[in-house]
Amino acid sequence: MQNNQFSSVFWRKVREDMRMEILLEKKPLKQFKLYELTEDEMNINLDQVTQWSPDNEKIYKNISENGFADFICNKEYMIETYTNIVFDSEDITLMDNQLLQFKNLQLLRLNHNKIETVQHLPQQLVELHLFNNPITTLNLLKHNLQYLGLGYCLLNDDAIQTIPKFLPQLIGLDLAHNQLCDLEYSVEACKKISNLKMLSLYGNPLVLMPQYFIYIVDNLLNLRNFDEQSFLEIKNRLEQAEKEKQAKKQEALRKQQEEFELQQKLLADKNKKGGKPGKQPDPVVVPQPQVIIPIEEPKINLNELRQFKISLKIQTLENLEGILLDKYTYPLMEQNNKPFQSKYVISTNLFGVELKTKEVLYETATIENDIGRIDFEFSFEQCYNPEVDIRDAVEQGFLVSVSVEEPKMYIADDGEKKPVLGQDELPEQYVRVLGVCKITCDWLRGYNKQFNKKYRLFKEETKTSAEHWFPLENEQELVQTKMEMIQKEKDAELEEKKAQQALIDQKKEQSKGKGKDVKKKDDKKNVKKGKDEPVQKVIGQLDWEVDGRQYIYVNEKKVHRATDMLLAIALDLGY
């Protein structure tokens, strides 16, 4: 990679933006004023040059009063003048040693470049911003720098160990979205910076640790701001959560104590009444309750600083339609009823790997308020180390897809839907993807360690839609502009359904057949399970919050619409 040094970019911008074609190396011994220049004569875009340094306004004024005089157009004067430089997105690859000559420079911002090593810090520098650079090495000397921004770089736990030694006066340190994996090791380095008041670590793999906030609060007591939040607010929130946890524990133990005392009282009453002569009453064994312990400060489990566990549970598939053929019409169902009904396959894709699938049959569905629902138990649990690949995968999100395999149907002459039978008298099968849902969370900021939610299923094509994985900030506004197109799609689908129903009605009018082969779940009393009577279920509907996303904006011509189907998903990040 060709080096594009800081100094090369600096002098190029001085020549091009400040119109200094000729630059002396040193200041002249005497100052000779030339003549005043107008804006047009200087041909300097003041708004543009002050964006990369407010000091350019002073130079601009000096040129307008004195012209491009030698005492202005020289490198020594220029280097001395700059106190603030912003070179974002300039493809800079190297902080070269000419930086050391900028002895009055106090703020340097080199975000979104290609720098790999931090070095050659100017003597008076106070703030250094190096966000979004491929930095892996800190080649530092003793310095009084007060703010260091290294977010979105490639620093690991070992690389940051030199910071407290060479930058002991730091007040603010931003290490967000790096490759810090060891919570103990990284926090130990930060503890050595005695003046540190602001710290950001969010986006690192170590944030996935369940005890992340607790460990920070217990070890970095001098902080005032952590992860862009008030440190005091974080501490209060943790203390309140611990009190609530202890209160629940106390309440459970109190109820256990009351139950024990009640059992003891019943035993005493029984002993008073006595039993038959010569026979002692049967002894009643009453379990001793646990001792109620006082509220304590939260303890840190070291194992919880080295691994985290993801638990995913899917419990319900709602708002679905399916097929269940009549066992009396198709005797082969007695031997194997799976080919004669809809079979749903739920598959999970965690970290880009398809880990587990679950099959559920439509015969297990229940109907409540005309809504078809299948309740089942599908869970996944796995421990992970906080590594960069896992962090990146978590950031992408988790994908859950639902497909269905069911009998291929046609509309018979009598207007009824019937299965297409093969030579073996079994229905031919039709497989299709019903939809996919994306699960995202704020785990990389330490939030939403666990949640329960119902997710809408989108059509399969959203798997390959970039916007599905990374929603646009103004997505809702973009969707609103396409509501007319969306409504036309909905109307067309409705007309298609009406046309199909009209065809069915027409065939029914032409036929005298009255038998029904297909049992849709719109009529619960017709749903049969094997040889038994119709399935009767009364299961309370989950009152979980429904994910609010109904549309995914793709482009000017396409907006993905969610289906009516919902998956109830519980996700937990813990140990």
Coordinates of C-alpha atoms in Angstrom, one line a residue:
M1 CA 0.0 0.0 0.0
Q2 CA 1.4 3.3 -1.0
N3 CA 2.1 5.7 1.9
N4 CA 0.0 8.8 1.9
Q5 CA 1.6 10.8 4.7
F6 CA -0.1 13.4 6.9
S7 CA 2.5 16.0 5.8
S8 CA 1.8 15.3 2.1
V9 CA -1.9 15.9 2.5
F10 CA -1.3 19.0 4.6
W11 CA 1.0 20.7 2.1
R12 CA -1.2 19.7 -0.8
K13 CA -4.2 21.4 0.8
V14 CA -2.2 24.5 1.6
R15 CA -1.2 24.8 -2.0
E16 CA -4.5 23.9 -3.6
D17 CA -7.0 25.4 -1.0
M18 CA -5.0 28.4 0.3
R19 CA -3.5 29.1 -3.2
M20 CA 0.1 29.1 -2.0
E21 CA 1.9 27.9 -5.0
I22 CA 5.3 28.9 -3.7
L23 CA 6.3 28.2 -0.1
L24 CA 9.6 29.2 1.5
E25 CA 11.1 26.9 4.0
K26 CA 11.8 29.6 6.7
K27 CA 10.4 33.0 7.6
P28 CA 12.1 35.9 5.9
L29 CA 14.2 38.2 8.1
K30 CA 12.0 41.2 7.2
Q31 CA 8.3 41.5 6.5
F32 CA 7.4 43.3 3.3
K33 CA 3.7 44.0 2.8
L34 CA 2.6 43.7 -0.8
Y35 CA -0.9 45.0 -1.4
E36 CA -4.5 44.3 -0.2
L37 CA -6.4 41.6 -2.2
T38 CA -10.1 41.3 -2.8
E39 CA -12.0 38.0 -2.4
D40 CA -12.0 37.4 -6.2
E41 CA -8.3 38.1 -6.4
M42 CA -7.5 35.7 -3.5
N43 CA -9.8 33.0 -5.0
I44 CA -9.9 31.2 -1.7
N45 CA -13.2 29.5 -0.6
L46 CA -13.3 30.5 3.0
D47 CA -16.2 28.2 3.9
Q48 CA -14.3 25.2 2.5
V49 CA -10.9 25.9 4.1
T50 CA -12.4 26.6 7.6
Q51 CA -13.9 23.2 7.5
W52 CA -10.5 21.5 7.8
S53 CA -9.1 24.2 10.1
P54 CA -10.7 27.3 11.7
D55 CA -7.1 28.8 11.8
N56 CA -7.5 29.3 8.0
E57 CA -9.7 32.3 8.7
K58 CA -6.8 34.1 10.4
I59 CA -4.5 33.2 7.4
Y60 CA -7.2 34.3 5.0
K61 CA -7.5 37.7 6.7
N62 CA -3.7 38.1 6.7
I63 CA -3.5 37.4 3.0
S64 CA -6.4 39.9 2.2
E65 CA -4.4 42.6 4.1
N66 CA -0.9 41.8 2.9
G67 CA -1.2 39.7 -0.2
F68 CA 0.7 36.5 -0.8
A69 CA 3.7 37.9 1.0
D70 CA 6.8 35.9 1.8
F71 CA 6.3 36.2 5.6
I72 CA 2.9 34.4 5.1
C73 CA 3.8 32.0 2.3
N74 CA 6.4 29.9 4.2
K75 CA 6.3 26.6 5.9
E76 CA 7.6 27.8 9.3
Y77 CA 4.7 30.4 9.6
M78 CA 2.1 27.9 8.5
I79 CA 3.2 25.2 10.9
E80 CA 3.2 27.7 13.8
T81 CA -0.2 29.0 13.0
Y82 CA -2.3 25.8 13.1
T83 CA -3.8 24.8 16.4
N84 CA -6.7 22.8 14.9
I85 CA -6.6 20.4 11.9
V86 CA -9.4 18.1 10.6
F87 CA -8.4 15.7 7.8
D88 CA -11.3 13.2 7.7
S89 CA -11.5 10.8 4.8
E90 CA -8.3 11.9 3.1
D91 CA -6.8 8.3 2.6
I92 CA -3.9 9.1 5.0
T93 CA -1.9 6.0 5.8
L94 CA 0.9 7.4 8.0
M95 CA 1.3 9.8 10.9
D96 CA 4.8 10.9 9.8
N97 CA 7.4 12.6 11.9
Q98 CA 6.6 16.1 10.5
L99 CA 3.7 16.1 12.9
L100 CA 6.2 16.7 15.6
Q101 CA 6.9 20.2 14.1
F102 CA 3.3 21.4 14.8
K103 CA 4.2 22.6 18.2
N104 CA 1.1 24.7 18.7
L105 CA -1.4 22.0 17.4
Q106 CA -4.0 21.2 20.1
L107 CA -6.6 19.3 18.2
L108 CA -6.0 16.8 15.4
R109 CA -8.8 14.8 13.8
L110 CA -7.9 12.1 11.3
N111 CA -11.1 10.0 11.2
H112 CA -12.0 7.6 8.4
N113 CA -8.5 7.2 7.0
K114 CA -6.2 4.2 6.6
I115 CA -3.8 4.7 9.5
E116 CA -2.4 1.6 11.1
T117 CA -0.1 3.0 13.7
V118 CA -0.5 5.9 16.2
Q119 CA 2.7 7.8 16.6
H120 CA 4.5 11.2 16.5
L121 CA 2.1 13.1 18.6
P122 CA 2.7 16.9 18.6
Q123 CA 4.0 18.3 21.9
Q124 CA 0.9 20.5 22.8
L125 CA -1.8 18.2 21.5
V126 CA -4.8 17.9 23.7
E127 CA -7.3 16.0 21.6
L128 CA -6.7 13.3 19.1
H129 CA -9.5 11.8 17.1
L130 CA -8.7 8.7 15.0
F131 CA -12.1 6.9 14.6
N132 CA -12.6 4.3 11.9
N133 CA -9.0 3.6 11.0
P134 CA -7.4 0.1 10.7
I135 CA -5.2 0.9 13.7
T136 CA -3.6 -2.1 15.4
T137 CA -0.5 -0.5 17.0
L138 CA 0.0 2.3 19.5
N139 CA 3.7 3.5 19.2
L140 CA 3.6 6.1 22.0
L141 CA 5.9 8.2 24.0
K142 CA 5.2 10.0 27.2
H143 CA 2.5 12.7 26.5
N144 CA 0.0 14.8 28.3
L145 CA -2.8 14.1 25.8
Q146 CA -6.3 14.5 27.5
Y147 CA -8.6 12.9 24.9
L148 CA -8.0 9.9 22.7
G149 CA -10.7 8.7 20.2
L150 CA -9.9 5.3 18.8
G151 CA -13.4 4.0 18.2
Y152 CA -14.0 1.6 15.2
C153 CA -10.4 0.5 14.9
L154 CA -8.7 -2.9 15.2
L155 CA -7.2 -2.7 18.6
N156 CA -7.0 -5.8 20.8
D157 CA -6.5 -6.2 24.6
D158 CA -2.7 -6.3 24.4
A159 CA -2.5 -3.1 22.2
I160 CA -4.2 -0.9 24.7
Q161 CA -2.0 -1.9 27.7
T162 CA 0.5 0.9 26.8
I163 CA -2.1 3.7 27.1
P164 CA -1.9 4.2 30.9
K165 CA 1.9 4.1 30.8
F166 CA 2.4 6.8 28.1
L167 CA -0.8 8.8 28.4
P168 CA -1.4 9.1 32.2
Q169 CA -3.3 12.4 31.9
L170 CA -6.1 11.1 29.8
I171 CA -9.6 12.3 30.8
G172 CA -11.5 10.8 27.9
L173 CA -10.9 7.5 26.1
D174 CA -13.1 6.1 23.4
L175 CA -12.4 2.4 22.5
A176 CA -15.8 1.6 21.1
H177 CA -16.1 -1.1 18.4
N178 CA -12.6 -2.5 18.6
Q179 CA -11.5 -6.1 19.3
L180 CA -11.4 -6.1 23.1
C181 CA -12.4 -9.5 24.3
D182 CA -11.1 -9.8 27.9
L183 CA -13.2 -7.7 30.2
E184 CA -10.8 -8.1 33.2
Y185 CA -7.7 -7.3 31.3
S186 CA -9.0 -4.3 29.5
V187 CA -10.6 -2.8 32.6
E188 CA -7.4 -3.3 34.5
A189 CA -5.6 -1.1 32.0
C190 CA -8.2 1.6 32.3
K191 CA -8.0 1.5 36.1
K192 CA -4.4 2.7 35.9
I193 CA -5.5 6.0 34.3
S194 CA -6.2 7.9 37.5
N195 CA -7.8 11.0 35.8
L196 CA -10.1 9.0 33.4
K197 CA -13.6 10.4 33.5
M198 CA -15.1 9.4 30.2
L199 CA -14.8 5.9 28.7
S200 CA -16.5 4.1 25.9
L201 CA -16.2 0.3 25.3
Y202 CA -19.5 -0.5 23.6
G203 CA -19.4 -2.6 20.4
N204 CA -16.4 -4.7 21.7
P205 CA -16.9 -8.5 22.1
L206 CA -16.4 -8.0 25.9
V207 CA -19.8 -6.1 26.0
L208 CA -21.5 -9.5 25.5
M209 CA -20.5 -10.5 29.0
P210 CA -23.6 -10.6 31.3
Q211 CA -21.8 -8.8 34.1
Y212 CA -20.5 -6.0 31.8
F213 CA -22.1 -3.0 33.5
I214 CA -21.7 -4.4 37.0
Y215 CA -18.0 -5.0 36.6
I216 CA -17.4 -1.5 35.2
V217 CA -19.3 0.1 38.1
D218 CA -17.4 -1.9 40.7
N219 CA -14.0 -1.2 39.3
L220 CA -13.9 2.2 37.6
L221 CA -15.2 4.4 40.4
N222 CA -13.9 7.7 39.1
L223 CA -15.9 7.7 35.8
R224 CA -18.5 10.3 35.1
N225 CA -19.6 9.1 31.7
F226 CA -19.5 5.6 30.4
D227 CA -20.6 4.4 27.0
E228 CA -22.2 7.8 26.3
Q229 CA -24.3 7.6 29.4
S230 CA -24.2 9.2 32.9
F231 CA -22.1 6.8 35.1
L232 CA -24.3 7.8 38.1
E233 CA -27.5 6.8 36.2
I234 CA -26.0 3.4 35.3
K235 CA -25.0 2.8 38.9
N236 CA -28.5 3.8 40.1
R237 CA -30.1 1.6 37.5
L238 CA -28.0 -1.4 38.6
E239 CA -28.7 -0.8 42.3
Q240 CA -32.4 -0.5 41.6
A241 CA -32.4 -3.8 39.5
E242 CA -30.5 -5.5 42.3
K243 CA -33.0 -4.3 44.9
E244 CA -35.9 -5.5 42.8
K245 CA -34.2 -8.9 42.4
Q246 CA -33.6 -9.2 46.1
A247 CA -37.1 -8.0 46.9
K248 CA -38.5 -10.8 44.7
K249 CA -36.3 -13.3 46.4
Q250 CA -37.4 -12.1 49.8
E251 CA -41.0 -12.3 48.8
A252 CA -40.6 -15.9 47.6
L253 CA -38.8 -16.8 50.9
R254 CA -41.5 -15.0 52.9
K255 CA -44.2 -17.1 51.2
Q256 CA -42.2 -20.2 51.8
Q257 CA -42.0 -19.3 55.5
E258 CA -45.7 -18.7 55.8
E259 CA -46.4 -22.0 54.2
F260 CA -44.1 -23.7 56.6
E261 CA -45.7 -22.0 59.6
L262 CA -49.2 -23.0 58.3
Q263 CA -48.1 -26.7 57.9
Q264 CA -46.6 -26.5 61.4
K265 CA -50.0 -25.2 62.7
L266 CA -51.9 -27.9 61.0
L267 CA -49.6 -30.5 62.4
A268 CA -50.0 -29.1 65.9
D269 CA -53.8 -29.2 65.5
K270 CA -53.7 -32.8 64.4
N271 CA -51.5 -33.8 67.3
K272 CA -54.0 -32.1 69.7
K273 CA -56.9 -34.1 68.4
G274 CA -54.9 -37.3 68.6
G275 CA -55.5 -40.5 66.7
K276 CA -57.0 -43.9 67.6
P277 CA -56.0 -45.5 71.0
G278 CA -52.7 -47.3 70.8
K279 CA -51.8 -45.8 67.5
Q280 CA -49.7 -42.8 67.0
P281 CA -50.6 -40.4 64.2
D282 CA -48.6 -40.6 61.0
P283 CA -45.6 -38.3 61.3
V284 CA -45.9 -35.2 59.1
V285 CA -42.6 -34.2 57.5
V286 CA -42.5 -30.4 57.0
P287 CA -39.5 -29.2 54.9
Q288 CA -37.5 -26.5 56.7
P289 CA -37.6 -23.2 54.8
Q290 CA -34.4 -21.5 53.6
V291 CA -33.0 -18.8 55.9
I292 CA -33.9 -15.4 54.7
I293 CA -30.6 -13.6 53.9
P294 CA -30.1 -9.8 54.0
I295 CA -29.7 -7.8 50.8
E296 CA -26.1 -7.8 49.6
E297 CA -24.1 -6.0 47.0
P298 CA -24.0 -7.9 43.7
K299 CA -21.2 -10.4 43.4
I300 CA -19.1 -11.0 40.3
N301 CA -18.8 -14.5 39.0
L302 CA -15.5 -14.7 37.2
N303 CA -16.9 -17.3 34.8
E304 CA -19.4 -14.7 33.6
L305 CA -16.5 -12.5 32.5
R306 CA -15.2 -15.2 30.1
Q307 CA -18.2 -16.7 28.5
F308 CA -21.8 -15.8 27.7
K309 CA -24.7 -18.0 26.9
I310 CA -27.4 -17.4 24.3
S311 CA -30.8 -19.0 24.9
L312 CA -33.4 -18.8 22.2
K313 CA -36.9 -20.2 22.6
I314 CA -39.7 -20.2 20.0
Q315 CA -43.1 -21.0 21.5
T316 CA -45.9 -20.1 19.1
L317 CA -46.7 -19.8 15.4
E318 CA -49.8 -17.5 15.0
N319 CA -52.2 -16.5 12.2
L320 CA -51.6 -19.4 9.9
E321 CA -53.7 -21.4 7.5
G322 CA -53.1 -25.0 6.7
I323 CA -54.5 -28.3 5.4
L324 CA -55.8 -31.3 7.3
L325 CA -57.5 -33.9 5.2
D326 CA -60.4 -36.1 6.4
K327 CA -59.2 -39.4 7.8
Y328 CA -62.5 -41.1 6.8
T329 CA -62.1 -40.1 3.2
Y330 CA -58.4 -41.1 3.0
P331 CA -57.9 -44.4 5.0
L332 CA -54.1 -44.3 4.5
M333 CA -54.1 -41.6 7.1
E334 CA -54.5 -44.3 9.7
Q335 CA -51.0 -45.6 8.8
N336 CA -49.2 -42.2 8.4
N337 CA -51.1 -39.0 8.6
K338 CA -48.2 -36.6 7.9
P339 CA -48.5 -36.5 4.1
F340 CA -52.2 -35.6 4.5
Q341 CA -51.6 -32.3 6.4
S342 CA -49.5 -29.2 6.5
K343 CA -46.1 -29.7 8.2
Y344 CA -44.3 -26.5 9.3
V345 CA -40.5 -26.4 9.6
I346 CA -39.0 -23.7 11.8
S347 CA -35.2 -23.2 11.3
T348 CA -32.8 -20.9 13.2
N349 CA -29.8 -19.3 11.7
L350 CA -27.4 -18.1 14.4
F351 CA -24.1 -16.6 13.4
G352 CA -24.6 -17.6 9.8
V353 CA -24.9 -21.3 10.7
E354 CA -28.1 -23.2 10.5
L355 CA -28.2 -24.8 13.9
K356 CA -31.5 -26.4 14.6
T357 CA -34.9 -27.1 13.1
K358 CA -38.3 -27.9 14.5
E359 CA -41.2 -29.6 12.7
V360 CA -44.8 -29.1 13.8
L361 CA -48.0 -30.6 12.4
Y362 CA -51.1 -28.7 11.6
E363 CA -53.2 -31.2 13.5
T364 CA -51.8 -29.8 16.7
A365 CA -53.1 -26.3 16.0
T366 CA -55.8 -24.6 18.0
I367 CA -58.3 -21.9 17.0
E368 CA -59.1 -18.9 19.2
N369 CA -61.2 -16.0 17.8
D370 CA -60.7 -17.4 14.3
I371 CA -57.0 -17.2 14.6
G372 CA -55.0 -20.4 13.9
R373 CA -52.2 -21.0 16.3
I374 CA -49.7 -23.8 17.0
D375 CA -48.1 -23.9 20.4
F376 CA -44.9 -25.9 20.7
E377 CA -41.5 -26.0 22.5
F378 CA -38.4 -25.2 20.4
S379 CA -35.3 -24.0 22.3
F380 CA -31.6 -23.6 21.6
E381 CA -28.9 -22.9 24.2
Q382 CA -25.2 -22.5 23.6
C383 CA -22.2 -20.9 25.4
Y384 CA -19.7 -18.7 23.5
N385 CA -16.5 -17.0 24.1
P386 CA -16.5 -13.2 23.5
E387 CA -14.6 -13.3 20.2
V388 CA -14.5 -10.9 17.2
D389 CA -16.3 -13.3 14.8
I390 CA -19.1 -13.8 17.3
R391 CA -19.4 -10.1 17.9
D392 CA -19.7 -9.5 14.2
A393 CA -22.3 -12.2 13.8
V394 CA -24.4 -10.8 16.7
E395 CA -24.3 -7.4 15.0
Q396 CA -25.7 -9.0 11.9
G397 CA -28.6 -10.4 13.8
F398 CA -30.4 -13.8 13.9
L399 CA -32.6 -15.1 11.2
V400 CA -35.5 -17.5 11.8
S401 CA -37.4 -19.0 8.7
V402 CA -40.6 -20.9 8.5
S403 CA -41.4 -23.2 5.6
V404 CA -44.4 -25.5 5.0
E405 CA -44.7 -28.9 3.3
E406 CA -48.3 -29.8 2.5
P407 CA -50.5 -31.6 0.0
K408 CA -50.7 -30.1 -3.5
M409 CA -54.4 -29.1 -4.0
Y410 CA -56.7 -28.4 -7.0
I411 CA -60.3 -27.2 -7.3
A412 CA -62.5 -30.2 -8.3
D413 CA -65.6 -30.0 -10.4
D414 CA -67.7 -29.9 -7.3
G415 CA -66.0 -26.7 -6.2
E416 CA -64.1 -28.4 -3.4
K417 CA -60.3 -28.3 -2.9
K418 CA -58.9 -31.8 -3.2
P419 CA -55.3 -33.3 -3.1
V420 CA -53.4 -34.4 -6.1
L421 CA -52.8 -38.1 -5.5
G422 CA -49.8 -40.0 -6.8
Q423 CA -49.7 -43.6 -7.9
D424 CA -49.3 -44.7 -4.2
E425 CA -52.5 -42.9 -3.4
L426 CA -50.6 -40.5 -1.2
P427 CA -50.9 -36.7 -1.8
E428 CA -48.1 -35.1 -3.8
Q429 CA -46.2 -32.6 -1.7
Y430 CA -45.6 -28.9 -2.2
V431 CA -42.9 -27.1 -0.3
R432 CA -42.6 -23.3 0.1
V433 CA -41.1 -20.8 2.4
L434 CA -43.8 -18.9 4.3
G435 CA -41.4 -16.2 5.6
V436 CA -38.4 -15.1 7.6
C437 CA -38.0 -12.8 10.5
K438 CA -34.9 -10.9 11.7
I439 CA -34.0 -10.6 15.4
T440 CA -31.9 -7.7 16.3
C441 CA -30.9 -6.4 19.7
D442 CA -28.7 -3.8 21.4
W443 CA -26.4 -6.3 23.0
L444 CA -23.3 -4.5 21.7
R445 CA -24.3 -1.6 23.9
G446 CA -25.0 -3.8 26.9
Y447 CA -28.8 -3.5 26.6
N448 CA -31.7 -5.9 26.1
K449 CA -30.0 -8.9 27.7
Q450 CA -33.3 -10.7 27.5
F451 CA -36.7 -10.0 25.8
N452 CA -39.9 -11.7 24.7
K453 CA -41.5 -10.5 21.5
K454 CA -43.7 -11.6 18.6
Y455 CA -42.0 -11.2 15.2
R456 CA -43.8 -10.7 11.9
L457 CA -42.7 -13.0 9.0
F458 CA -41.6 -11.3 5.8
K459 CA -41.4 -13.0 2.4
E460 CA -38.4 -15.1 1.6
E461 CA -36.7 -12.6 -0.7
T462 CA -35.9 -10.5 2.4
K463 CA -33.1 -12.9 3.1
T464 CA -31.1 -11.3 0.4
S465 CA -32.2 -7.7 1.0
A466 CA -29.5 -5.5 2.5
E467 CA -32.1 -3.3 4.0
H468 CA -33.6 -6.2 5.9
W469 CA -30.3 -6.6 7.7
F470 CA -29.5 -3.0 8.1
P471 CA -32.6 -0.8 8.3
L472 CA -32.4 2.7 6.9
E473 CA -32.6 5.5 9.3
N474 CA -35.4 7.2 7.3
E475 CA -37.0 3.9 6.3
Q476 CA -40.5 4.8 7.7
E477 CA -40.5 8.1 5.6
L478 CA -39.5 6.1 2.5
V479 CA -42.2 3.6 3.1
Q480 CA -44.8 6.3 3.5
T481 CA -43.9 7.7 0.1
K482 CA -44.7 4.3 -1.4
M483 CA -48.1 3.7 0.3
E484 CA -50.0 4.1 -2.9
M485 CA -47.9 1.4 -4.6
I486 CA -48.4 -0.9 -1.5
Q487 CA -52.2 -0.3 -1.5
K488 CA -52.3 -1.3 -5.2
E489 CA -50.5 -4.5 -4.4
K490 CA -52.9 -5.3 -1.6
D491 CA -55.9 -4.5 -3.9
A492 CA -54.5 -6.8 -6.6
E493 CA -54.1 -9.7 -4.1
L494 CA -57.7 -9.1 -2.8
E495 CA -59.0 -9.2 -6.4
E496 CA -57.1 -12.5 -7.0
K497 CA -58.7 -14.1 -3.9
K498 CA -62.1 -12.9 -4.9
A499 CA -61.6 -14.4 -8.4
Q500 CA -60.6 -17.7 -6.9
Q501 CA -63.5 -17.8 -4.6
A502 CA -65.9 -16.9 -7.5
L503 CA -64.5 -19.9 -9.4
I504 CA -65.1 -22.2 -6.4
D505 CA -68.7 -20.9 -6.0
Q506 CA -69.4 -21.3 -9.7
K507 CA -68.2 -25.0 -9.6
K508 CA -70.3 -25.6 -6.4
E509 CA -73.4 -24.3 -8.2
Q510 CA -72.7 -26.7 -11.1
S511 CA -72.3 -29.6 -8.8
K512 CA -74.5 -31.4 -6.4
G513 CA -71.7 -32.8 -4.3
K514 CA -71.8 -32.0 -0.7
G515 CA -68.8 -33.9 0.8
K516 CA -65.9 -32.0 2.2
D517 CA -62.4 -33.4 1.9
V518 CA -60.3 -30.5 3.1
K519 CA -60.6 -29.2 6.6
K520 CA -59.3 -25.7 6.9
K521 CA -58.8 -24.4 10.4
D522 CA -61.6 -21.9 10.0
D523 CA -64.0 -24.4 11.5
K524 CA -62.6 -26.1 14.6
K525 CA -65.3 -28.6 15.0
N526 CA -64.2 -30.3 11.7
V527 CA -60.6 -30.7 12.8
K528 CA -59.9 -34.2 13.8
K529 CA -56.8 -35.9 15.2
G530 CA -56.4 -39.5 14.2
K531 CA -59.2 -41.6 15.5
D532 CA -60.1 -39.2 18.3
E533 CA -62.8 -36.6 18.6
P534 CA -62.0 -33.0 17.5
V535 CA -59.1 -31.5 19.4
Q536 CA -60.2 -29.1 22.2
K537 CA -57.6 -26.7 23.5
V538 CA -57.9 -23.7 25.6
I539 CA -54.5 -22.0 25.8
G540 CA -54.1 -18.3 26.8
Q541 CA -52.8 -16.1 24.0
L542 CA -49.3 -14.8 24.7
D543 CA -49.6 -11.1 25.4
W544 CA -46.0 -10.3 24.2
E545 CA -45.3 -7.1 22.4
V546 CA -45.5 -7.4 18.6
D547 CA -42.5 -6.2 16.7
G548 CA -43.5 -2.9 15.0
R549 CA -41.9 -3.4 11.6
Q550 CA -44.5 -4.1 8.9
Y551 CA -42.5 -3.0 5.8
I552 CA -39.0 -3.2 4.6
Y553 CA -38.0 -0.5 2.1
V554 CA -35.9 -1.9 -0.8
N555 CA -35.9 0.6 -3.6
E556 CA -38.1 2.9 -5.6
K557 CA -40.0 0.0 -7.1
K558 CA -40.1 -2.5 -4.2
V559 CA -41.2 -2.6 -0.6
H560 CA -41.4 -5.9 1.3
R561 CA -44.6 -6.4 3.2
A562 CA -45.0 -8.5 6.3
T563 CA -47.3 -11.5 6.3
D564 CA -50.0 -12.0 9.0
M565 CA -48.0 -14.8 10.6
L566 CA -46.2 -14.2 13.9
L567 CA -43.5 -16.1 15.8
A568 CA -43.3 -15.7 19.5
I569 CA -39.6 -15.7 20.3
A570 CA -37.8 -15.4 23.7
L571 CA -34.1 -14.4 23.5
D572 CA -31.7 -14.3 26.5
L573 CA -28.1 -13.3 26.8
G574 CA -26.7 -14.6 30.1
Y575 CA -24.7 -17.2 31.8

